[in-house]
Amino acid sequence: NAGVTQTPKFRILKIGQSMTLQCTQDMNHNYMYWYRQDPGMGLKLIYYSVGAGITDKGEVPNGYNVSRSTTEDFPLRLELAAPSQTSVYFCASSYSTGTGGTEAFFGQGTRLTVV
Amino acid sequence: AQSVAQPEDQVNVAEGNPLTVKCTYSVSGNPYLFWYVQYPNRGLQFLLKYITGDNLVKGSYGFEAEFNKSQTSFHLKKPSALVSDSALYFCAVRATTDSWGKFQFGAGTQVVVTP
């Protein structure tokens, strides 16, 4: 299994450009998440999903959009990129069990710079 | 609402000495608790989790953590630190009642182990 795969690993955008960060997982997990990591600020939840077709906003959703058309894929769309969106973005997935919670599995991250 | 506090931005320890990284949490109801480690330019790697049962949890690379419900703490420990343990450590909480499976992460603690 590849786990959680994110592409691209690095990207430089100009202000006002748009892009999509790709995330796919091959573990059949129902939960998926997008986080951003800013220096000294820990991880902030952008969007999350409990299954195909079901998404909701996290702490910092402004400037982003998501879709979940399949269990495997959870792309994050940046419209009109701004310097404040310069960050490292992590996609993660997890699943629920009848007896307890499971840990999240993380991708390797996408380092985005907006100039 | 759930929250996680990691009161120390950085912990310095000499190789061979015990290592402790502190974490306290706030959550409605009972928690699932997790520790992750992040090496430079990498994603988060799962270390250990508390779901239920024994308050002392053992994980990867010789790490362990103790769940203390009365103090709402979940401190990470290692009896003898290695230079290779130098990394960024994150504590995370997830409410057992949260059907969306959302994780709340602390701000992270940088561990520096000196030879």
JSON list of C-alpha atoms in Angstrom, two decimals:
[
{"chain": "A", "resi": 1, "resn": "ASN", "atom": "CA", "xyz": [0.00, 0.00, 0.00]},
{"chain": "A", "resi": 2, "resn": "ALA", "atom": "CA", "xyz": [1.20, 3.51, -0.81]},
{"chain": "A", "resi": 3, "resn": "GLY", "atom": "CA", "xyz": [-0.81, 5.08, 2.04]},
{"chain": "A", "resi": 4, "resn": "VAL", "atom": "CA", "xyz": [-1.61, 8.77, 1.54]},
{"chain": "A", "resi": 5, "resn": "THR", "atom": "CA", "xyz": [-0.07, 10.34, -1.55]},
{"chain": "A", "resi": 6, "resn": "GLN", "atom": "CA", "xyz": [0.09, 14.08, -2.16]},
{"chain": "A", "resi": 7, "resn": "THR", "atom": "CA", "xyz": [1.11, 15.90, -5.32]},
{"chain": "A", "resi": 8, "resn": "PRO", "atom": "CA", "xyz": [2.90, 18.12, -6.02]},
{"chain": "A", "resi": 9, "resn": "LYS", "atom": "CA", "xyz": [5.60, 18.20, -3.35]},
{"chain": "A", "resi": 10, "resn": "PHE", "atom": "CA", "xyz": [6.56, 21.80, -4.09]},
{"chain": "A", "resi": 11, "resn": "ARG", "atom": "CA", "xyz": [4.87, 24.64, -5.94]},
{"chain": "A", "resi": 12, "resn": "ILE", "atom": "CA", "xyz": [5.39, 28.35, -6.41]},
{"chain": "A", "resi": 13, "resn": "LEU", "atom": "CA", "xyz": [2.30, 30.36, -7.35]},
{"chain": "A", "resi": 14, "resn": "LYS", "atom": "CA", "xyz": [1.87, 33.95, -8.29]},
{"chain": "A", "resi": 15, "resn": "ILE", "atom": "CA", "xyz": [-0.71, 36.06, -6.48]},
{"chain": "A", "resi": 16, "resn": "GLY", "atom": "CA", "xyz": [-4.13, 35.50, -8.03]},
{"chain": "A", "resi": 17, "resn": "GLN", "atom": "CA", "xyz": [-3.32, 32.15, -9.62]},
{"chain": "A", "resi": 18, "resn": "SER", "atom": "CA", "xyz": [-5.25, 29.01, -8.81]},
{"chain": "A", "resi": 19, "resn": "MET", "atom": "CA", "xyz": [-4.20, 25.43, -8.28]},
{"chain": "A", "resi": 20, "resn": "THR", "atom": "CA", "xyz": [-5.37, 22.08, -7.00]},
{"chain": "A", "resi": 21, "resn": "LEU", "atom": "CA", "xyz": [-3.46, 20.03, -4.45]},
{"chain": "A", "resi": 22, "resn": "GLN", "atom": "CA", "xyz": [-4.06, 16.37, -5.05]},
{"chain": "A", "resi": 23, "resn": "CYS", "atom": "CA", "xyz": [-4.51, 13.77, -2.33]},
{"chain": "A", "resi": 24, "resn": "THR", "atom": "CA", "xyz": [-5.29, 10.11, -2.72]},
{"chain": "A", "resi": 25, "resn": "GLN", "atom": "CA", "xyz": [-5.32, 7.22, -0.26]},
{"chain": "A", "resi": 26, "resn": "ASP", "atom": "CA", "xyz": [-5.46, 3.50, -0.94]},
{"chain": "A", "resi": 27, "resn": "MET", "atom": "CA", "xyz": [-6.49, 2.31, 2.53]},
{"chain": "A", "resi": 28, "resn": "ASN", "atom": "CA", "xyz": [-10.27, 2.63, 2.01]},
{"chain": "A", "resi": 29, "resn": "HIS", "atom": "CA", "xyz": [-10.47, 5.16, 4.84]},
{"chain": "A", "resi": 30, "resn": "ASN", "atom": "CA", "xyz": [-13.73, 7.04, 5.19]},
{"chain": "A", "resi": 31, "resn": "TYR", "atom": "CA", "xyz": [-12.31, 10.13, 6.94]},
{"chain": "A", "resi": 32, "resn": "MET", "atom": "CA", "xyz": [-10.01, 12.53, 5.11]},
{"chain": "A", "resi": 33, "resn": "TYR", "atom": "CA", "xyz": [-8.56, 15.86, 6.16]},
{"chain": "A", "resi": 34, "resn": "TRP", "atom": "CA", "xyz": [-6.59, 18.83, 4.90]},
{"chain": "A", "resi": 35, "resn": "TYR", "atom": "CA", "xyz": [-4.32, 20.68, 7.30]},
{"chain": "A", "resi": 36, "resn": "ARG", "atom": "CA", "xyz": [-1.94, 23.56, 6.88]},
{"chain": "A", "resi": 37, "resn": "GLN", "atom": "CA", "xyz": [1.19, 23.94, 8.95]},
{"chain": "A", "resi": 38, "resn": "ASP", "atom": "CA", "xyz": [2.65, 27.35, 9.57]},
{"chain": "A", "resi": 39, "resn": "PRO", "atom": "CA", "xyz": [5.90, 27.76, 11.53]},
{"chain": "A", "resi": 40, "resn": "GLY", "atom": "CA", "xyz": [5.27, 27.66, 15.28]},
{"chain": "A", "resi": 41, "resn": "MET", "atom": "CA", "xyz": [1.52, 27.36, 14.78]},
{"chain": "A", "resi": 42, "resn": "GLY", "atom": "CA", "xyz": [0.98, 23.63, 14.67]},
{"chain": "A", "resi": 43, "resn": "LEU", "atom": "CA", "xyz": [-1.59, 22.18, 12.30]},
{"chain": "A", "resi": 44, "resn": "LYS", "atom": "CA", "xyz": [-4.79, 23.97, 11.41]},
{"chain": "A", "resi": 45, "resn": "LEU", "atom": "CA", "xyz": [-7.71, 22.05, 9.92]},
{"chain": "A", "resi": 46, "resn": "ILE", "atom": "CA", "xyz": [-8.90, 23.48, 6.60]},
{"chain": "A", "resi": 47, "resn": "TYR", "atom": "CA", "xyz": [-11.56, 20.99, 5.47]},
{"chain": "A", "resi": 48, "resn": "TYR", "atom": "CA", "xyz": [-12.54, 17.45, 6.30]},
{"chain": "A", "resi": 49, "resn": "SER", "atom": "CA", "xyz": [-14.73, 14.70, 4.92]},
{"chain": "A", "resi": 50, "resn": "VAL", "atom": "CA", "xyz": [-16.52, 11.71, 6.42]},
{"chain": "A", "resi": 51, "resn": "GLY", "atom": "CA", "xyz": [-17.08, 9.99, 3.10]},
{"chain": "A", "resi": 52, "resn": "ALA", "atom": "CA", "xyz": [-17.71, 10.50, -0.60]},
{"chain": "A", "resi": 53, "resn": "GLY", "atom": "CA", "xyz": [-19.95, 13.50, -1.16]},
{"chain": "A", "resi": 54, "resn": "ILE", "atom": "CA", "xyz": [-19.76, 14.74, 2.45]},
{"chain": "A", "resi": 55, "resn": "THR", "atom": "CA", "xyz": [-17.41, 17.54, 3.41]},
{"chain": "A", "resi": 56, "resn": "ASP", "atom": "CA", "xyz": [-17.34, 20.32, 5.96]},
{"chain": "A", "resi": 57, "resn": "LYS", "atom": "CA", "xyz": [-15.29, 23.36, 6.91]},
{"chain": "A", "resi": 58, "resn": "GLY", "atom": "CA", "xyz": [-12.55, 23.26, 9.52]},
{"chain": "A", "resi": 59, "resn": "GLU", "atom": "CA", "xyz": [-10.91, 26.13, 11.38]},
{"chain": "A", "resi": 60, "resn": "VAL", "atom": "CA", "xyz": [-9.41, 28.00, 8.39]},
{"chain": "A", "resi": 61, "resn": "PRO", "atom": "CA", "xyz": [-11.48, 27.31, 5.25]},
{"chain": "A", "resi": 62, "resn": "ASN", "atom": "CA", "xyz": [-11.41, 30.77, 3.65]},
{"chain": "A", "resi": 63, "resn": "GLY", "atom": "CA", "xyz": [-9.75, 30.78, 0.24]},
{"chain": "A", "resi": 64, "resn": "TYR", "atom": "CA", "xyz": [-10.06, 27.02, -0.21]},
{"chain": "A", "resi": 65, "resn": "ASN", "atom": "CA", "xyz": [-12.54, 24.51, -1.59]},
{"chain": "A", "resi": 66, "resn": "VAL", "atom": "CA", "xyz": [-12.72, 20.73, -1.56]},
{"chain": "A", "resi": 67, "resn": "SER", "atom": "CA", "xyz": [-14.64, 17.94, -3.17]},
{"chain": "A", "resi": 68, "resn": "ARG", "atom": "CA", "xyz": [-14.89, 14.23, -2.40]},
{"chain": "A", "resi": 69, "resn": "SER", "atom": "CA", "xyz": [-16.31, 12.36, -5.33]},
{"chain": "A", "resi": 70, "resn": "THR", "atom": "CA", "xyz": [-14.66, 9.05, -4.42]},
{"chain": "A", "resi": 71, "resn": "THR", "atom": "CA", "xyz": [-13.45, 7.40, -1.23]},
{"chain": "A", "resi": 72, "resn": "GLU", "atom": "CA", "xyz": [-9.86, 7.60, -2.44]},
{"chain": "A", "resi": 73, "resn": "ASP", "atom": "CA", "xyz": [-9.49, 11.21, -3.57]},
{"chain": "A", "resi": 74, "resn": "PHE", "atom": "CA", "xyz": [-9.79, 14.49, -1.68]},
{"chain": "A", "resi": 75, "resn": "PRO", "atom": "CA", "xyz": [-8.39, 17.41, -3.73]},
{"chain": "A", "resi": 76, "resn": "LEU", "atom": "CA", "xyz": [-7.95, 20.87, -2.24]},
{"chain": "A", "resi": 77, "resn": "ARG", "atom": "CA", "xyz": [-8.56, 23.83, -4.53]},
{"chain": "A", "resi": 78, "resn": "LEU", "atom": "CA", "xyz": [-6.96, 27.23, -4.00]},
{"chain": "A", "resi": 79, "resn": "GLU", "atom": "CA", "xyz": [-8.68, 30.03, -5.85]},
{"chain": "A", "resi": 80, "resn": "LEU", "atom": "CA", "xyz": [-6.97, 33.43, -6.21]},
{"chain": "A", "resi": 81, "resn": "ALA", "atom": "CA", "xyz": [-3.84, 32.57, -4.29]},
{"chain": "A", "resi": 82, "resn": "ALA", "atom": "CA", "xyz": [-2.66, 35.06, -1.67]},
{"chain": "A", "resi": 83, "resn": "PRO", "atom": "CA", "xyz": [0.67, 35.35, 0.20]},
{"chain": "A", "resi": 84, "resn": "SER", "atom": "CA", "xyz": [-1.15, 34.32, 3.41]},
{"chain": "A", "resi": 85, "resn": "GLN", "atom": "CA", "xyz": [-1.63, 30.89, 1.84]},
{"chain": "A", "resi": 86, "resn": "THR", "atom": "CA", "xyz": [2.11, 30.26, 1.81]},
{"chain": "A", "resi": 87, "resn": "SER", "atom": "CA", "xyz": [2.36, 27.17, 3.99]},
{"chain": "A", "resi": 88, "resn": "VAL", "atom": "CA", "xyz": [2.94, 23.45, 4.07]},
{"chain": "A", "resi": 89, "resn": "TYR", "atom": "CA", "xyz": [-0.23, 21.49, 3.36]},
{"chain": "A", "resi": 90, "resn": "PHE", "atom": "CA", "xyz": [-0.86, 18.01, 4.68]},
{"chain": "A", "resi": 91, "resn": "CYS", "atom": "CA", "xyz": [-3.53, 15.57, 3.68]},
{"chain": "A", "resi": 92, "resn": "ALA", "atom": "CA", "xyz": [-4.47, 12.81, 6.11]},
{"chain": "A", "resi": 93, "resn": "SER", "atom": "CA", "xyz": [-6.93, 9.96, 6.41]},
{"chain": "A", "resi": 94, "resn": "SER", "atom": "CA", "xyz": [-8.35, 7.75, 9.13]},
{"chain": "A", "resi": 95, "resn": "TYR", "atom": "CA", "xyz": [-11.20, 5.33, 9.69]},
{"chain": "A", "resi": 96, "resn": "SER", "atom": "CA", "xyz": [-13.72, 4.50, 12.36]},
{"chain": "A", "resi": 97, "resn": "THR", "atom": "CA", "xyz": [-14.12, 1.19, 14.10]},
{"chain": "A", "resi": 98, "resn": "GLY", "atom": "CA", "xyz": [-16.78, -0.18, 16.36]},
{"chain": "A", "resi": 99, "resn": "THR", "atom": "CA", "xyz": [-14.48, -0.21, 19.35]},
{"chain": "A", "resi": 100, "resn": "GLY", "atom": "CA", "xyz": [-12.50, 2.96, 19.13]},
{"chain": "A", "resi": 101, "resn": "GLY", "atom": "CA", "xyz": [-10.73, 5.63, 17.23]},
{"chain": "A", "resi": 102, "resn": "THR", "atom": "CA", "xyz": [-7.82, 5.19, 14.93]},
{"chain": "A", "resi": 103, "resn": "GLU", "atom": "CA", "xyz": [-4.85, 7.37, 14.22]},
{"chain": "A", "resi": 104, "resn": "ALA", "atom": "CA", "xyz": [-4.55, 9.61, 11.21]},
{"chain": "A", "resi": 105, "resn": "PHE", "atom": "CA", "xyz": [-2.19, 8.67, 8.40]},
{"chain": "A", "resi": 106, "resn": "PHE", "atom": "CA", "xyz": [-0.41, 11.60, 6.80]},
{"chain": "A", "resi": 107, "resn": "GLY", "atom": "CA", "xyz": [0.95, 12.35, 3.37]},
{"chain": "A", "resi": 108, "resn": "GLN", "atom": "CA", "xyz": [4.40, 13.83, 2.88]},
{"chain": "A", "resi": 109, "resn": "GLY", "atom": "CA", "xyz": [3.09, 17.35, 2.41]},
{"chain": "A", "resi": 110, "resn": "THR", "atom": "CA", "xyz": [3.02, 20.04, -0.27]},
{"chain": "A", "resi": 111, "resn": "ARG", "atom": "CA", "xyz": [5.17, 23.11, 0.27]},
{"chain": "A", "resi": 112, "resn": "LEU", "atom": "CA", "xyz": [3.41, 26.06, -1.36]},
{"chain": "A", "resi": 113, "resn": "THR", "atom": "CA", "xyz": [4.86, 29.51, -1.80]},
{"chain": "A", "resi": 114, "resn": "VAL", "atom": "CA", "xyz": [2.75, 32.39, -3.11]},
{"chain": "A", "resi": 115, "resn": "VAL", "atom": "CA", "xyz": [4.75, 35.33, -4.45]},
{"chain": "B", "resi": 1, "resn": "ALA", "atom": "CA", "xyz": [-14.79, 22.25, 21.46]},
{"chain": "B", "resi": 2, "resn": "GLN", "atom": "CA", "xyz": [-11.55, 20.36, 21.92]},
{"chain": "B", "resi": 3, "resn": "SER", "atom": "CA", "xyz": [-8.09, 21.76, 22.48]},
{"chain": "B", "resi": 4, "resn": "VAL", "atom": "CA", "xyz": [-4.55, 20.62, 23.14]},
{"chain": "B", "resi": 5, "resn": "ALA", "atom": "CA", "xyz": [-1.80, 22.47, 24.97]},
{"chain": "B", "resi": 6, "resn": "GLN", "atom": "CA", "xyz": [1.88, 21.69, 24.66]},
{"chain": "B", "resi": 7, "resn": "PRO", "atom": "CA", "xyz": [3.36, 24.14, 27.14]},
{"chain": "B", "resi": 8, "resn": "GLU", "atom": "CA", "xyz": [6.98, 23.87, 26.01]},
{"chain": "B", "resi": 9, "resn": "ASP", "atom": "CA", "xyz": [8.08, 25.17, 22.63]},
{"chain": "B", "resi": 10, "resn": "GLN", "atom": "CA", "xyz": [11.37, 23.32, 23.00]},
{"chain": "B", "resi": 11, "resn": "VAL", "atom": "CA", "xyz": [12.80, 20.63, 25.22]},
{"chain": "B", "resi": 12, "resn": "ASN", "atom": "CA", "xyz": [16.56, 20.17, 25.50]},
{"chain": "B", "resi": 13, "resn": "VAL", "atom": "CA", "xyz": [17.99, 16.94, 26.84]},
{"chain": "B", "resi": 14, "resn": "ALA", "atom": "CA", "xyz": [21.35, 15.22, 26.83]},
{"chain": "B", "resi": 15, "resn": "GLU", "atom": "CA", "xyz": [21.65, 11.87, 25.09]},
{"chain": "B", "resi": 16, "resn": "GLY", "atom": "CA", "xyz": [21.01, 9.04, 27.53]},
{"chain": "B", "resi": 17, "resn": "ASN", "atom": "CA", "xyz": [18.86, 11.16, 29.84]},
{"chain": "B", "resi": 18, "resn": "PRO", "atom": "CA", "xyz": [15.10, 10.73, 30.23]},
{"chain": "B", "resi": 19, "resn": "LEU", "atom": "CA", "xyz": [12.91, 12.68, 27.85]},
{"chain": "B", "resi": 20, "resn": "THR", "atom": "CA", "xyz": [9.47, 14.05, 28.70]},
{"chain": "B", "resi": 21, "resn": "VAL", "atom": "CA", "xyz": [7.22, 16.07, 26.40]},
{"chain": "B", "resi": 22, "resn": "LYS", "atom": "CA", "xyz": [4.12, 17.49, 28.07]},
{"chain": "B", "resi": 23, "resn": "CYS", "atom": "CA", "xyz": [0.57, 17.56, 26.75]},
{"chain": "B", "resi": 24, "resn": "THR", "atom": "CA", "xyz": [-2.73, 18.54, 28.31]},
{"chain": "B", "resi": 25, "resn": "TYR", "atom": "CA", "xyz": [-6.09, 18.42, 26.59]},
{"chain": "B", "resi": 26, "resn": "SER", "atom": "CA", "xyz": [-9.67, 19.57, 26.82]},
{"chain": "B", "resi": 27, "resn": "VAL", "atom": "CA", "xyz": [-12.52, 17.66, 25.23]},
{"chain": "B", "resi": 28, "resn": "SER", "atom": "CA", "xyz": [-16.19, 17.01, 25.76]},
{"chain": "B", "resi": 29, "resn": "GLY", "atom": "CA", "xyz": [-16.55, 13.50, 27.07]},
{"chain": "B", "resi": 30, "resn": "ASN", "atom": "CA", "xyz": [-13.82, 10.92, 26.76]},
{"chain": "B", "resi": 31, "resn": "PRO", "atom": "CA", "xyz": [-10.74, 11.39, 24.58]},
{"chain": "B", "resi": 32, "resn": "TYR", "atom": "CA", "xyz": [-8.73, 9.45, 22.11]},
{"chain": "B", "resi": 33, "resn": "LEU", "atom": "CA", "xyz": [-5.16, 10.72, 22.44]},
{"chain": "B", "resi": 34, "resn": "PHE", "atom": "CA", "xyz": [-2.26, 10.49, 20.03]},
{"chain": "B", "resi": 35, "resn": "TRP", "atom": "CA", "xyz": [1.40, 11.39, 19.68]},
{"chain": "B", "resi": 36, "resn": "TYR", "atom": "CA", "xyz": [3.11, 12.07, 16.37]},
{"chain": "B", "resi": 37, "resn": "VAL", "atom": "CA", "xyz": [6.69, 12.91, 15.40]},
{"chain": "B", "resi": 38, "resn": "GLN", "atom": "CA", "xyz": [7.79, 15.05, 12.47]},
{"chain": "B", "resi": 39, "resn": "TYR", "atom": "CA", "xyz": [11.29, 15.09, 11.05]},
{"chain": "B", "resi": 40, "resn": "PRO", "atom": "CA", "xyz": [12.41, 18.03, 8.86]},
{"chain": "B", "resi": 41, "resn": "ASN", "atom": "CA", "xyz": [10.60, 18.24, 5.52]},
{"chain": "B", "resi": 42, "resn": "ARG", "atom": "CA", "xyz": [8.57, 15.13, 6.27]},
{"chain": "B", "resi": 43, "resn": "GLY", "atom": "CA", "xyz": [4.98, 14.30, 7.14]},
{"chain": "B", "resi": 44, "resn": "LEU", "atom": "CA", "xyz": [3.78, 13.35, 10.59]},
{"chain": "B", "resi": 45, "resn": "GLN", "atom": "CA", "xyz": [4.54, 9.83, 11.77]},
{"chain": "B", "resi": 46, "resn": "PHE", "atom": "CA", "xyz": [2.33, 8.10, 14.30]},
{"chain": "B", "resi": 47, "resn": "LEU", "atom": "CA", "xyz": [4.04, 7.11, 17.59]},
{"chain": "B", "resi": 48, "resn": "LEU", "atom": "CA", "xyz": [1.32, 5.86, 19.92]},
{"chain": "B", "resi": 49, "resn": "LYS", "atom": "CA", "xyz": [-2.27, 6.28, 21.01]},
{"chain": "B", "resi": 50, "resn": "TYR", "atom": "CA", "xyz": [-4.56, 5.92, 23.99]},
{"chain": "B", "resi": 51, "resn": "ILE", "atom": "CA", "xyz": [-8.02, 4.59, 23.22]},
{"chain": "B", "resi": 52, "resn": "THR", "atom": "CA", "xyz": [-9.12, 2.83, 26.38]},
{"chain": "B", "resi": 53, "resn": "GLY", "atom": "CA", "xyz": [-7.81, 0.48, 29.03]},
{"chain": "B", "resi": 54, "resn": "ASP", "atom": "CA", "xyz": [-4.31, 0.65, 30.53]},
{"chain": "B", "resi": 55, "resn": "ASN", "atom": "CA", "xyz": [-3.26, 4.21, 31.22]},
{"chain": "B", "resi": 56, "resn": "LEU", "atom": "CA", "xyz": [0.35, 3.49, 30.22]},
{"chain": "B", "resi": 57, "resn": "VAL", "atom": "CA", "xyz": [0.68, 3.14, 26.49]},
{"chain": "B", "resi": 58, "resn": "LYS", "atom": "CA", "xyz": [3.80, 1.89, 24.74]},
{"chain": "B", "resi": 59, "resn": "GLY", "atom": "CA", "xyz": [4.63, 2.88, 21.20]},
{"chain": "B", "resi": 60, "resn": "SER", "atom": "CA", "xyz": [7.28, 2.98, 18.53]},
{"chain": "B", "resi": 61, "resn": "TYR", "atom": "CA", "xyz": [11.02, 3.64, 19.06]},
{"chain": "B", "resi": 62, "resn": "GLY", "atom": "CA", "xyz": [10.86, 3.09, 22.84]},
{"chain": "B", "resi": 63, "resn": "PHE", "atom": "CA", "xyz": [8.37, 5.88, 23.52]},
{"chain": "B", "resi": 64, "resn": "GLU", "atom": "CA", "xyz": [5.54, 5.60, 26.01]},
{"chain": "B", "resi": 65, "resn": "ALA", "atom": "CA", "xyz": [2.85, 7.90, 27.33]},
{"chain": "B", "resi": 66, "resn": "GLU", "atom": "CA", "xyz": [0.67, 7.97, 30.41]},
{"chain": "B", "resi": 67, "resn": "PHE", "atom": "CA", "xyz": [-2.96, 8.98, 30.32]},
{"chain": "B", "resi": 68, "resn": "ASN", "atom": "CA", "xyz": [-4.04, 10.85, 33.45]},
{"chain": "B", "resi": 69, "resn": "LYS", "atom": "CA", "xyz": [-7.75, 11.58, 33.37]},
{"chain": "B", "resi": 70, "resn": "SER", "atom": "CA", "xyz": [-7.85, 13.70, 36.53]},
{"chain": "B", "resi": 71, "resn": "GLN", "atom": "CA", "xyz": [-5.09, 15.97, 35.25]},
{"chain": "B", "resi": 72, "resn": "THR", "atom": "CA", "xyz": [-6.27, 15.73, 31.61]},
{"chain": "B", "resi": 73, "resn": "SER", "atom": "CA", "xyz": [-2.71, 15.00, 30.57]},
{"chain": "B", "resi": 74, "resn": "PHE", "atom": "CA", "xyz": [-0.97, 12.65, 28.18]},
{"chain": "B", "resi": 75, "resn": "HIS", "atom": "CA", "xyz": [2.77, 13.20, 28.57]},
{"chain": "B", "resi": 76, "resn": "LEU", "atom": "CA", "xyz": [5.20, 11.49, 26.22]},
{"chain": "B", "resi": 77, "resn": "LYS", "atom": "CA", "xyz": [8.25, 9.83, 27.73]},
{"chain": "B", "resi": 78, "resn": "LYS", "atom": "CA", "xyz": [11.36, 7.98, 26.77]},
{"chain": "B", "resi": 79, "resn": "PRO", "atom": "CA", "xyz": [13.72, 6.56, 29.42]},
{"chain": "B", "resi": 80, "resn": "SER", "atom": "CA", "xyz": [16.92, 7.22, 27.47]},
{"chain": "B", "resi": 81, "resn": "ALA", "atom": "CA", "xyz": [16.96, 9.79, 24.67]},
{"chain": "B", "resi": 82, "resn": "LEU", "atom": "CA", "xyz": [18.93, 9.40, 21.47]},
{"chain": "B", "resi": 83, "resn": "VAL", "atom": "CA", "xyz": [20.30, 12.13, 19.20]},
{"chain": "B", "resi": 84, "resn": "SER", "atom": "CA", "xyz": [18.07, 10.69, 16.50]},
{"chain": "B", "resi": 85, "resn": "ASP", "atom": "CA", "xyz": [15.01, 11.55, 18.64]},
{"chain": "B", "resi": 86, "resn": "SER", "atom": "CA", "xyz": [15.58, 15.21, 17.81]},
{"chain": "B", "resi": 87, "resn": "ALA", "atom": "CA", "xyz": [12.41, 16.23, 15.99]},
{"chain": "B", "resi": 88, "resn": "LEU", "atom": "CA", "xyz": [9.11, 18.06, 16.32]},
{"chain": "B", "resi": 89, "resn": "TYR", "atom": "CA", "xyz": [6.50, 16.25, 18.44]},
{"chain": "B", "resi": 90, "resn": "PHE", "atom": "CA", "xyz": [2.74, 16.77, 18.26]},
{"chain": "B", "resi": 91, "resn": "CYS", "atom": "CA", "xyz": [0.05, 15.72, 20.66]},
{"chain": "B", "resi": 92, "resn": "ALA", "atom": "CA", "xyz": [-3.49, 15.31, 19.29]},
{"chain": "B", "resi": 93, "resn": "VAL", "atom": "CA", "xyz": [-6.94, 14.65, 20.72]},
{"chain": "B", "resi": 94, "resn": "ARG", "atom": "CA", "xyz": [-10.11, 13.34, 19.18]},
{"chain": "B", "resi": 95, "resn": "ALA", "atom": "CA", "xyz": [-13.42, 13.19, 21.05]},
{"chain": "B", "resi": 96, "resn": "THR", "atom": "CA", "xyz": [-14.95, 9.73, 21.25]},
{"chain": "B", "resi": 97, "resn": "THR", "atom": "CA", "xyz": [-18.32, 11.33, 20.53]},
{"chain": "B", "resi": 98, "resn": "ASP", "atom": "CA", "xyz": [-17.15, 13.17, 17.40]},
{"chain": "B", "resi": 99, "resn": "SER", "atom": "CA", "xyz": [-18.75, 11.34, 14.47]},
{"chain": "B", "resi": 100, "resn": "TRP", "atom": "CA", "xyz": [-16.71, 13.45, 12.07]},
{"chain": "B", "resi": 101, "resn": "GLY", "atom": "CA", "xyz": [-13.48, 12.07, 13.46]},
{"chain": "B", "resi": 102, "resn": "LYS", "atom": "CA", "xyz": [-11.78, 15.45, 13.74]},
{"chain": "B", "resi": 103, "resn": "PHE", "atom": "CA", "xyz": [-8.34, 15.66, 15.33]},
{"chain": "B", "resi": 104, "resn": "GLN", "atom": "CA", "xyz": [-7.13, 18.71, 17.25]},
{"chain": "B", "resi": 105, "resn": "PHE", "atom": "CA", "xyz": [-3.37, 19.11, 17.31]},
{"chain": "B", "resi": 106, "resn": "GLY", "atom": "CA", "xyz": [-1.15, 20.96, 19.73]},
{"chain": "B", "resi": 107, "resn": "ALA", "atom": "CA", "xyz": [1.34, 23.57, 18.51]},
{"chain": "B", "resi": 108, "resn": "GLY", "atom": "CA", "xyz": [4.20, 21.11, 18.72]},
{"chain": "B", "resi": 109, "resn": "THR", "atom": "CA", "xyz": [7.31, 20.76, 20.88]},
{"chain": "B", "resi": 110, "resn": "GLN", "atom": "CA", "xyz": [10.76, 20.79, 19.36]},
{"chain": "B", "resi": 111, "resn": "VAL", "atom": "CA", "xyz": [13.00, 18.20, 21.01]},
{"chain": "B", "resi": 112, "resn": "VAL", "atom": "CA", "xyz": [16.74, 18.72, 20.83]},
{"chain": "B", "resi": 113, "resn": "VAL", "atom": "CA", "xyz": [18.95, 15.89, 22.04]},
{"chain": "B", "resi": 114, "resn": "THR", "atom": "CA", "xyz": [22.62, 16.78, 22.39]},
{"chain": "B", "resi": 115, "resn": "PRO", "atom": "CA", "xyz": [25.44, 14.23, 22.30]}
]
